[in-house]
Amino acid sequence: MDSYIKQFKEISITDIAAVGGKNSSLGEMFSKLSSKGIPVPDGFATTAFAFEEFLTQNSLNSRLYDLMLQLDKKNYSNLKETGLKARKLFLDSELPQNLQLAIVHAYKELCGDNYFEVAVRSSATAEDLPQASFAGQHESYLNIKGEAALLNAVKKCFGSLYTDRAIKYREDNGFAHEKVALSVGVQKMVRADKASSGVGFTLEPESGFRDIIHISGVWGLGENIVQGTVTPDEFFVFKPTLLQGKNAIIQKKLGEKAKTMIYGDDENNPVINIATPKEMQERFVLNDEEITKLANWALIIENHYQKPMDIEWAKDGITNNLFIIQARPETVHSQRNPLLVKEYKLLDKGEAITQGEAIGSKIATGIGRILQSPEESEKLQPGEIVVTDLTSPDWDPILKNAIAIITNKGGRTSHASIVARELGVPAIVGCGDATDKIIDGEMITVSCCEGETGFVYKGKLNFKETELDFSNIKKPETIEVMLIVGDPDKAFKLSFYPNDGVGLMRIEFIITHAIQIHPMALVKFSELKDPAVKQKIEELTHHYPDKEKYFIDKLAQGVATIAAAFYPKDVIVRMSDFKTNEYANLIGGKDFEPHEENPMLGFRGASRYYNDLYRDGFRLECEAIREVRDEMGLTNVKVMIPFCRTIDEGNKVIAVMKRYGLEQGVNNLEVYVMAEIPSNVLLAAKFAKIFDGFSIGSNDLTQLTLGIDRDSAIISDLFSEQNEAAKEMIATMIGKAKVAGVKIGLCGQAPSDFPEFAQFLVEQGIDSISFNPDALLKGIENINHAEKNLVAIRK
């Protein structure tokens, strides 16, 4: 009997041949990591030998072999029929008597006096291996209780070795059907039906960024998240500050969680899906303490296996305890070279049909084909785009023919997302209305290159694909090359670009896209007169009894995401620099902004921060930065003050920041100032006594030096950073900063557009230059060339 069954405590990672990848990993964790505080529910596994005995006793080997010979391996036209026949062979057979006795004996040992519910999962000897990990090829059965139900579930698992998708997968990957055996794992159920469950990755699943633990979760049993039935909550935890004991949760996203899977009423319906009550949809499935606990466990698991891992977790609603119920190697990004990047860019503007969560960063154009189920596979032609409600493992053979995937439901860890990453095709999941908005057979463009949100456009849009190889890029020797970043959704991907940090982080993008509301409208929410504005704010902030906290949290999470992506390199965050007309366009903004004839030269930058009209708004900005630095531990964040006109104004801003918890020098906080006004240049020595560094804003400095409105088309030909007067101002600013002994950089396009301007900056001895991502490589090339020229001149 021992050869039929292995207890989890007897299994290690070396037992893959006997119990498959899934069960060997469970045994490894149970036997090796329980002592390190990782709770794994106990269980046992049937062995590959038990499976072979089942085949032999029922004379299935030759019949299955003959059946597979009849498979149409070109078009797979008879795949469904062949799979059905193969599975029927299993279901019409009997488990060997000795195997039945061994399973029942192990079940009794596991349960003691009273049988309890177990999860019964398949674990093939070629499944969940690093070179062959395709999610959900075989079946799992939850809430199985009693001897007869367990034996039936084991037999059904055996038969699931021949699901249509498993047959196709083995054919695609060159695995001989007869060489693959199936082990069945039997594990004590965690009562997640009364709480929550989910998955975790020990890297960021879209970019492969290694310092993030990504946790997602739903109410009830975890099949909903794996199948993509619902959009889950998402949590991002930063490993370096987690290890420092800081609040390392840098981002939280509330998912709709429309369905909850719970136990069914009878053996024929062991699990059922119910609608999630509205109040539960509005709550996160985990609190911060639980998120942190799972993240710490994920670190221990990753460290044990010495590779990025894909983990499943569950919370018991009776005991409120968390458990790890599975772990396998992550197989997409861990196999890729992050220094080889493909960039995609739309060249046309299109009419958006729908949008959802972008999976990957590619663009695809083709015919949108609406499919209701895998039964309609013949409708999909090669090179078309699958549009459906949601996918499950039964879709795998079909999806291999699609150039993109669009679903109404699901999130980043759903089945459609996992398969899209495996296949290297773009996907947009969780659209909600894709099957209603897209017309079957129409030409569409799927764009996942615009950040976290993916868009489906009408028609065939032109796009550009660029291959970048960062492995051979040589960064300059004397000058730091930094990035200009605003969108947190792109930060992890941009972290792989050759860089020395972020020289300018614009928070305006976060305020416009993530927050959308004027900060003073949140501070004075109760005083707002317009009911439509109040209603709109209420809709966005209804999770926040304290409206101010909404602004602080959203801004802190956006800044923290960018700071984490580039940690420990400097991330210089410029405080808000909207003009009054731009602020007025935010929700509720018109009540708090004066009308100005020339906002470019009006109430902007530093002047707002100590003024009664905006001081409380600046307080919220400061609180967000304080949270990022002091609570989350991202002390690589530096602060930069824009448009500071006078010395007195500089002192006022430093004092106001101190009052709001951002004290210069405390916790190594450095405060920079933009050098973008002639007064900054003329009084640079005095400004250097107030601030820790300068960043030249060449656009504003040129505009104010030449007296040009850069938005005026009539005189636009006069605007140039290479004008003699503008260059004189820049050279003077660099020289004075050097004398004062403070850092000085420049943000702008000119050094990448004009090699001679890069040469000028190198000759002046600037410390850093910041580029937009699409100009970075050209900028590096220009600086390297300039450095060589300078060396040659000095010789």
PDB file of C-alpha atoms in Angstrom, residues 317-515:
ATOM      1  CA  GLY A 317     -13.565  31.953   7.914  1.00  0.00           C
ATOM      2  CA  ILE A 318     -14.097  29.868  11.053  1.00  0.00           C
ATOM      3  CA  THR A 319     -10.656  30.311  12.645  1.00  0.00           C
ATOM      4  CA  ASN A 320      -9.664  33.488  10.717  1.00  0.00           C
ATOM      5  CA  ASN A 321      -6.283  31.876  10.044  1.00  0.00           C
ATOM      6  CA  LEU A 322      -4.417  32.221   6.743  1.00  0.00           C
ATOM      7  CA  PHE A 323      -2.917  29.244   4.877  1.00  0.00           C
ATOM      8  CA  ILE A 324      -0.724  28.610   1.847  1.00  0.00           C
ATOM      9  CA  ILE A 325      -2.389  25.928  -0.261  1.00  0.00           C
ATOM     10  CA  GLN A 326      -0.079  25.799  -3.296  1.00  0.00           C
ATOM     11  CA  ALA A 327       3.205  27.150  -4.683  1.00  0.00           C
ATOM     12  CA  ARG A 328       4.844  26.641  -8.060  1.00  0.00           C
ATOM     13  CA  PRO A 329       7.633  28.389  -9.993  1.00  0.00           C
ATOM     14  CA  GLU A 330       6.572  31.461 -11.994  1.00  0.00           C
ATOM     15  CA  THR A 331       7.281  30.589 -15.603  1.00  0.00           C
ATOM     16  CA  VAL A 332       6.803  33.670 -17.784  1.00  0.00           C
ATOM     17  CA  HIS A 333       8.981  36.577 -16.675  1.00  0.00           C
ATOM     18  CA  SER A 334      11.506  34.447 -14.802  1.00  0.00           C
ATOM     19  CA  GLN A 335      12.441  32.890 -18.162  1.00  0.00           C
ATOM     20  CA  ARG A 336      12.821  36.210 -19.997  1.00  0.00           C
ATOM     21  CA  ASN A 337      15.693  38.662 -20.304  1.00  0.00           C
ATOM     22  CA  PRO A 338      14.359  41.975 -18.916  1.00  0.00           C
ATOM     23  CA  LEU A 339      17.039  43.900 -20.845  1.00  0.00           C
ATOM     24  CA  LEU A 340      15.465  42.907 -24.170  1.00  0.00           C
ATOM     25  CA  VAL A 341      12.401  45.095 -24.586  1.00  0.00           C
ATOM     26  CA  LYS A 342       9.870  45.579 -27.361  1.00  0.00           C
ATOM     27  CA  GLU A 343       8.296  49.015 -27.407  1.00  0.00           C
ATOM     28  CA  TYR A 344       4.912  49.610 -29.061  1.00  0.00           C
ATOM     29  CA  LYS A 345       3.466  52.982 -30.023  1.00  0.00           C
ATOM     30  CA  LEU A 346       0.204  53.883 -31.761  1.00  0.00           C
ATOM     31  CA  LEU A 347       0.723  56.190 -34.730  1.00  0.00           C
ATOM     32  CA  ASP A 348      -2.974  57.021 -35.211  1.00  0.00           C
ATOM     33  CA  LYS A 349      -5.694  58.350 -32.951  1.00  0.00           C
ATOM     34  CA  GLY A 350      -8.649  56.021 -32.792  1.00  0.00           C
ATOM     35  CA  GLU A 351     -12.191  55.817 -31.509  1.00  0.00           C
ATOM     36  CA  ALA A 352     -12.231  53.718 -28.337  1.00  0.00           C
ATOM     37  CA  ILE A 353     -14.945  51.046 -28.221  1.00  0.00           C
ATOM     38  CA  THR A 354     -14.228  49.684 -24.744  1.00  0.00           C
ATOM     39  CA  GLN A 355     -11.445  49.439 -22.190  1.00  0.00           C
ATOM     40  CA  GLY A 356     -10.211  47.181 -19.398  1.00  0.00           C
ATOM     41  CA  GLU A 357      -7.037  46.023 -17.694  1.00  0.00           C
ATOM     42  CA  ALA A 358      -4.083  45.745 -20.069  1.00  0.00           C
ATOM     43  CA  ILE A 359      -2.125  42.493 -19.977  1.00  0.00           C
ATOM     44  CA  GLY A 360       1.287  42.882 -21.593  1.00  0.00           C
ATOM     45  CA  SER A 361       2.334  45.954 -23.566  1.00  0.00           C
ATOM     46  CA  LYS A 362       1.740  44.909 -27.167  1.00  0.00           C
ATOM     47  CA  ILE A 363      -0.625  46.089 -29.911  1.00  0.00           C
ATOM     48  CA  ALA A 364      -2.584  43.793 -32.228  1.00  0.00           C
ATOM     49  CA  THR A 365      -4.987  44.485 -35.087  1.00  0.00           C
ATOM     50  CA  GLY A 366      -7.413  41.969 -36.542  1.00  0.00           C
ATOM     51  CA  ILE A 367     -10.991  40.772 -36.815  1.00  0.00           C
ATOM     52  CA  GLY A 368     -12.839  40.669 -33.496  1.00  0.00           C
ATOM     53  CA  ARG A 369     -14.569  37.315 -33.161  1.00  0.00           C
ATOM     54  CA  ILE A 370     -17.236  37.010 -30.467  1.00  0.00           C
ATOM     55  CA  LEU A 371     -17.366  33.493 -29.041  1.00  0.00           C
ATOM     56  CA  GLN A 372     -19.875  32.393 -26.404  1.00  0.00           C
ATOM     57  CA  SER A 373     -18.069  29.163 -25.493  1.00  0.00           C
ATOM     58  CA  PRO A 374     -15.229  26.836 -26.586  1.00  0.00           C
ATOM     59  CA  GLU A 375     -17.880  24.920 -28.573  1.00  0.00           C
ATOM     60  CA  GLU A 376     -17.715  27.718 -31.182  1.00  0.00           C
ATOM     61  CA  SER A 377     -14.008  27.232 -31.862  1.00  0.00           C
ATOM     62  CA  GLU A 378     -14.569  26.661 -35.582  1.00  0.00           C
ATOM     63  CA  LYS A 379     -15.679  30.310 -35.941  1.00  0.00           C
ATOM     64  CA  LEU A 380     -12.221  31.615 -35.018  1.00  0.00           C
ATOM     65  CA  GLN A 381      -9.843  31.924 -37.940  1.00  0.00           C
ATOM     66  CA  PRO A 382      -6.051  32.166 -37.457  1.00  0.00           C
ATOM     67  CA  GLY A 383      -5.005  35.767 -36.812  1.00  0.00           C
ATOM     68  CA  GLU A 384      -8.332  36.826 -35.292  1.00  0.00           C
ATOM     69  CA  ILE A 385      -9.032  38.296 -31.854  1.00  0.00           C
ATOM     70  CA  VAL A 386     -11.099  36.334 -29.320  1.00  0.00           C
ATOM     71  CA  VAL A 387     -13.840  38.409 -27.682  1.00  0.00           C
ATOM     72  CA  THR A 388     -15.779  36.615 -24.939  1.00  0.00           C
ATOM     73  CA  ASP A 389     -17.283  36.894 -21.471  1.00  0.00           C
ATOM     74  CA  LEU A 390     -14.480  34.998 -19.726  1.00  0.00           C
ATOM     75  CA  THR A 391     -12.178  32.067 -20.417  1.00  0.00           C
ATOM     76  CA  SER A 392     -11.384  28.865 -18.556  1.00  0.00           C
ATOM     77  CA  PRO A 393      -8.816  26.122 -19.189  1.00  0.00           C
ATOM     78  CA  ASP A 394     -11.243  24.611 -21.726  1.00  0.00           C
ATOM     79  CA  TRP A 395     -10.406  27.551 -23.993  1.00  0.00           C
ATOM     80  CA  ASP A 396      -6.669  26.779 -24.170  1.00  0.00           C
ATOM     81  CA  PRO A 397      -6.647  24.974 -27.545  1.00  0.00           C
ATOM     82  CA  ILE A 398      -8.642  27.847 -29.117  1.00  0.00           C
ATOM     83  CA  LEU A 399      -6.616  30.694 -27.629  1.00  0.00           C
ATOM     84  CA  LYS A 400      -3.455  29.411 -29.283  1.00  0.00           C
ATOM     85  CA  ASN A 401      -4.920  30.581 -32.600  1.00  0.00           C
ATOM     86  CA  ALA A 402      -5.759  34.094 -31.376  1.00  0.00           C
ATOM     87  CA  ILE A 403      -3.534  37.158 -31.772  1.00  0.00           C
ATOM     88  CA  ALA A 404      -5.240  38.893 -28.824  1.00  0.00           C
ATOM     89  CA  ILE A 405      -7.826  38.174 -26.123  1.00  0.00           C
ATOM     90  CA  ILE A 406     -10.612  40.447 -24.840  1.00  0.00           C
ATOM     91  CA  THR A 407     -12.893  39.461 -21.936  1.00  0.00           C
ATOM     92  CA  ASN A 408     -15.758  41.077 -20.037  1.00  0.00           C
ATOM     93  CA  LYS A 409     -14.642  39.590 -16.727  1.00  0.00           C
ATOM     94  CA  GLY A 410     -11.419  38.783 -14.919  1.00  0.00           C
ATOM     95  CA  GLY A 411      -8.327  40.498 -13.591  1.00  0.00           C
ATOM     96  CA  ARG A 412      -4.542  40.310 -13.814  1.00  0.00           C
ATOM     97  CA  THR A 413      -4.391  36.812 -12.359  1.00  0.00           C
ATOM     98  CA  SER A 414      -7.332  35.365 -14.279  1.00  0.00           C
ATOM     99  CA  HIS A 415      -7.012  32.469 -16.685  1.00  0.00           C
ATOM    100  CA  ALA A 416      -7.111  34.750 -19.747  1.00  0.00           C
ATOM    101  CA  SER A 417      -4.289  36.891 -18.315  1.00  0.00           C
ATOM    102  CA  ILE A 418      -2.102  33.900 -17.505  1.00  0.00           C
ATOM    103  CA  VAL A 419      -2.574  32.358 -20.949  1.00  0.00           C
ATOM    104  CA  ALA A 420      -1.963  35.692 -22.716  1.00  0.00           C
ATOM    105  CA  ARG A 421       1.363  36.058 -20.911  1.00  0.00           C
ATOM    106  CA  GLU A 422       2.309  32.461 -21.722  1.00  0.00           C
ATOM    107  CA  LEU A 423       1.457  32.959 -25.404  1.00  0.00           C
ATOM    108  CA  GLY A 424       2.991  36.433 -25.602  1.00  0.00           C
ATOM    109  CA  VAL A 425      -0.186  38.064 -26.951  1.00  0.00           C
ATOM    110  CA  PRO A 426      -1.942  41.210 -25.682  1.00  0.00           C
ATOM    111  CA  ALA A 427      -5.111  40.840 -23.643  1.00  0.00           C
ATOM    112  CA  ILE A 428      -7.632  43.281 -22.216  1.00  0.00           C
ATOM    113  CA  VAL A 429      -9.602  41.769 -19.338  1.00  0.00           C
ATOM    114  CA  GLY A 430     -12.470  42.994 -17.180  1.00  0.00           C
ATOM    115  CA  CYS A 431     -13.985  45.253 -19.864  1.00  0.00           C
ATOM    116  CA  GLY A 432     -17.510  44.597 -18.638  1.00  0.00           C
ATOM    117  CA  ASP A 433     -19.150  45.304 -21.996  1.00  0.00           C
ATOM    118  CA  ALA A 434     -16.782  44.024 -24.714  1.00  0.00           C
ATOM    119  CA  THR A 435     -19.230  41.478 -26.140  1.00  0.00           C
ATOM    120  CA  ASP A 436     -21.905  44.200 -26.330  1.00  0.00           C
ATOM    121  CA  LYS A 437     -19.770  47.014 -27.759  1.00  0.00           C
ATOM    122  CA  ILE A 438     -17.663  45.062 -30.277  1.00  0.00           C
ATOM    123  CA  ILE A 439     -19.448  43.897 -33.421  1.00  0.00           C
ATOM    124  CA  ASP A 440     -18.661  40.325 -34.413  1.00  0.00           C
ATOM    125  CA  GLY A 441     -16.399  40.323 -37.468  1.00  0.00           C
ATOM    126  CA  GLU A 442     -15.363  43.981 -37.310  1.00  0.00           C
ATOM    127  CA  MET A 443     -11.736  45.094 -37.635  1.00  0.00           C
ATOM    128  CA  ILE A 444     -10.380  46.321 -34.298  1.00  0.00           C
ATOM    129  CA  THR A 445      -7.102  47.348 -32.683  1.00  0.00           C
ATOM    130  CA  VAL A 446      -6.130  46.077 -29.235  1.00  0.00           C
ATOM    131  CA  SER A 447      -3.711  48.456 -27.492  1.00  0.00           C
ATOM    132  CA  CYS A 448      -1.936  47.492 -24.261  1.00  0.00           C
ATOM    133  CA  CYS A 449       0.894  50.022 -24.648  1.00  0.00           C
ATOM    134  CA  GLU A 450      -0.787  52.972 -22.927  1.00  0.00           C
ATOM    135  CA  GLY A 451      -0.280  51.976 -19.298  1.00  0.00           C
ATOM    136  CA  GLU A 452      -2.398  49.866 -17.006  1.00  0.00           C
ATOM    137  CA  THR A 453      -5.587  50.491 -18.977  1.00  0.00           C
ATOM    138  CA  GLY A 454      -5.968  48.706 -22.300  1.00  0.00           C
ATOM    139  CA  PHE A 455      -8.113  50.137 -25.102  1.00  0.00           C
ATOM    140  CA  VAL A 456     -10.010  48.517 -27.981  1.00  0.00           C
ATOM    141  CA  TYR A 457     -10.241  50.883 -30.962  1.00  0.00           C
ATOM    142  CA  LYS A 458     -12.388  50.765 -34.079  1.00  0.00           C
ATOM    143  CA  GLY A 459     -10.584  49.770 -37.270  1.00  0.00           C
ATOM    144  CA  LYS A 460      -6.983  48.985 -38.043  1.00  0.00           C
ATOM    145  CA  LEU A 461      -4.687  51.609 -36.547  1.00  0.00           C
ATOM    146  CA  ASN A 462      -1.062  51.960 -37.583  1.00  0.00           C
ATOM    147  CA  PHE A 463       1.532  51.314 -34.907  1.00  0.00           C
ATOM    148  CA  LYS A 464       5.280  51.130 -34.503  1.00  0.00           C
ATOM    149  CA  GLU A 465       7.209  48.261 -32.944  1.00  0.00           C
ATOM    150  CA  THR A 466      10.784  48.891 -31.760  1.00  0.00           C
ATOM    151  CA  GLU A 467      13.187  46.320 -30.358  1.00  0.00           C
ATOM    152  CA  LEU A 468      15.490  47.632 -27.637  1.00  0.00           C
ATOM    153  CA  ASP A 469      18.509  45.831 -26.212  1.00  0.00           C
ATOM    154  CA  PHE A 470      19.685  47.510 -23.012  1.00  0.00           C
ATOM    155  CA  SER A 471      22.448  44.989 -22.345  1.00  0.00           C
ATOM    156  CA  ASN A 472      24.952  46.830 -24.540  1.00  0.00           C
ATOM    157  CA  ILE A 473      24.063  50.380 -23.504  1.00  0.00           C
ATOM    158  CA  LYS A 474      26.977  52.182 -21.891  1.00  0.00           C
ATOM    159  CA  LYS A 475      25.892  54.949 -19.554  1.00  0.00           C
ATOM    160  CA  PRO A 476      27.902  58.212 -19.498  1.00  0.00           C
ATOM    161  CA  GLU A 477      30.849  58.421 -17.124  1.00  0.00           C
ATOM    162  CA  THR A 478      30.512  61.979 -15.807  1.00  0.00           C
ATOM    163  CA  ILE A 479      26.797  62.710 -16.015  1.00  0.00           C
ATOM    164  CA  GLU A 480      23.822  60.915 -14.471  1.00  0.00           C
ATOM    165  CA  VAL A 481      21.072  60.046 -16.954  1.00  0.00           C
ATOM    166  CA  MET A 482      17.666  60.165 -15.324  1.00  0.00           C
ATOM    167  CA  LEU A 483      14.079  59.747 -16.425  1.00  0.00           C
ATOM    168  CA  ILE A 484      11.057  62.033 -16.485  1.00  0.00           C
ATOM    169  CA  VAL A 485       8.107  59.959 -15.202  1.00  0.00           C
ATOM    170  CA  GLY A 486       4.485  60.728 -14.371  1.00  0.00           C
ATOM    171  CA  ASP A 487       2.466  57.545 -14.876  1.00  0.00           C
ATOM    172  CA  PRO A 488       2.870  54.989 -12.039  1.00  0.00           C
ATOM    173  CA  ASP A 489       1.463  52.246 -14.305  1.00  0.00           C
ATOM    174  CA  LYS A 490       4.580  52.421 -16.482  1.00  0.00           C
ATOM    175  CA  ALA A 491       7.129  52.659 -13.664  1.00  0.00           C
ATOM    176  CA  PHE A 492       8.076  48.998 -13.240  1.00  0.00           C
ATOM    177  CA  LYS A 493       8.641  48.555 -16.954  1.00  0.00           C
ATOM    178  CA  LEU A 494      10.699  51.757 -17.162  1.00  0.00           C
ATOM    179  CA  SER A 495      12.887  50.588 -14.273  1.00  0.00           C
ATOM    180  CA  PHE A 496      14.673  48.240 -16.695  1.00  0.00           C
ATOM    181  CA  TYR A 497      15.791  51.153 -18.870  1.00  0.00           C
ATOM    182  CA  PRO A 498      19.403  52.285 -18.297  1.00  0.00           C
ATOM    183  CA  ASN A 499      19.022  55.071 -15.730  1.00  0.00           C
ATOM    184  CA  ASP A 500      20.316  56.706 -12.571  1.00  0.00           C
ATOM    185  CA  GLY A 501      16.872  57.383 -11.138  1.00  0.00           C
ATOM    186  CA  VAL A 502      14.045  59.823 -11.776  1.00  0.00           C
ATOM    187  CA  GLY A 503      15.086  63.439 -12.194  1.00  0.00           C
ATOM    188  CA  LEU A 504      11.531  64.725 -12.471  1.00  0.00           C
ATOM    189  CA  MET A 505       8.416  62.981 -11.236  1.00  0.00           C
ATOM    190  CA  ARG A 506       5.339  65.003 -12.144  1.00  0.00           C
ATOM    191  CA  ILE A 507       2.496  64.417  -9.686  1.00  0.00           C
ATOM    192  CA  GLU A 508       0.038  66.205 -11.946  1.00  0.00           C
ATOM    193  CA  PHE A 509      -0.571  62.945 -13.843  1.00  0.00           C
ATOM    194  CA  ILE A 510      -1.670  61.189 -10.633  1.00  0.00           C
ATOM    195  CA  ILE A 511      -3.876  64.110  -9.588  1.00  0.00           C
ATOM    196  CA  THR A 512      -5.552  64.275 -13.016  1.00  0.00           C
ATOM    197  CA  HIS A 513      -6.037  60.539 -13.621  1.00  0.00           C
ATOM    198  CA  ALA A 514      -6.177  58.791 -10.231  1.00  0.00           C
ATOM    199  CA  ILE A 515      -7.543  61.541  -7.953  1.00  0.00           C
TER     200      ILE A 515
END
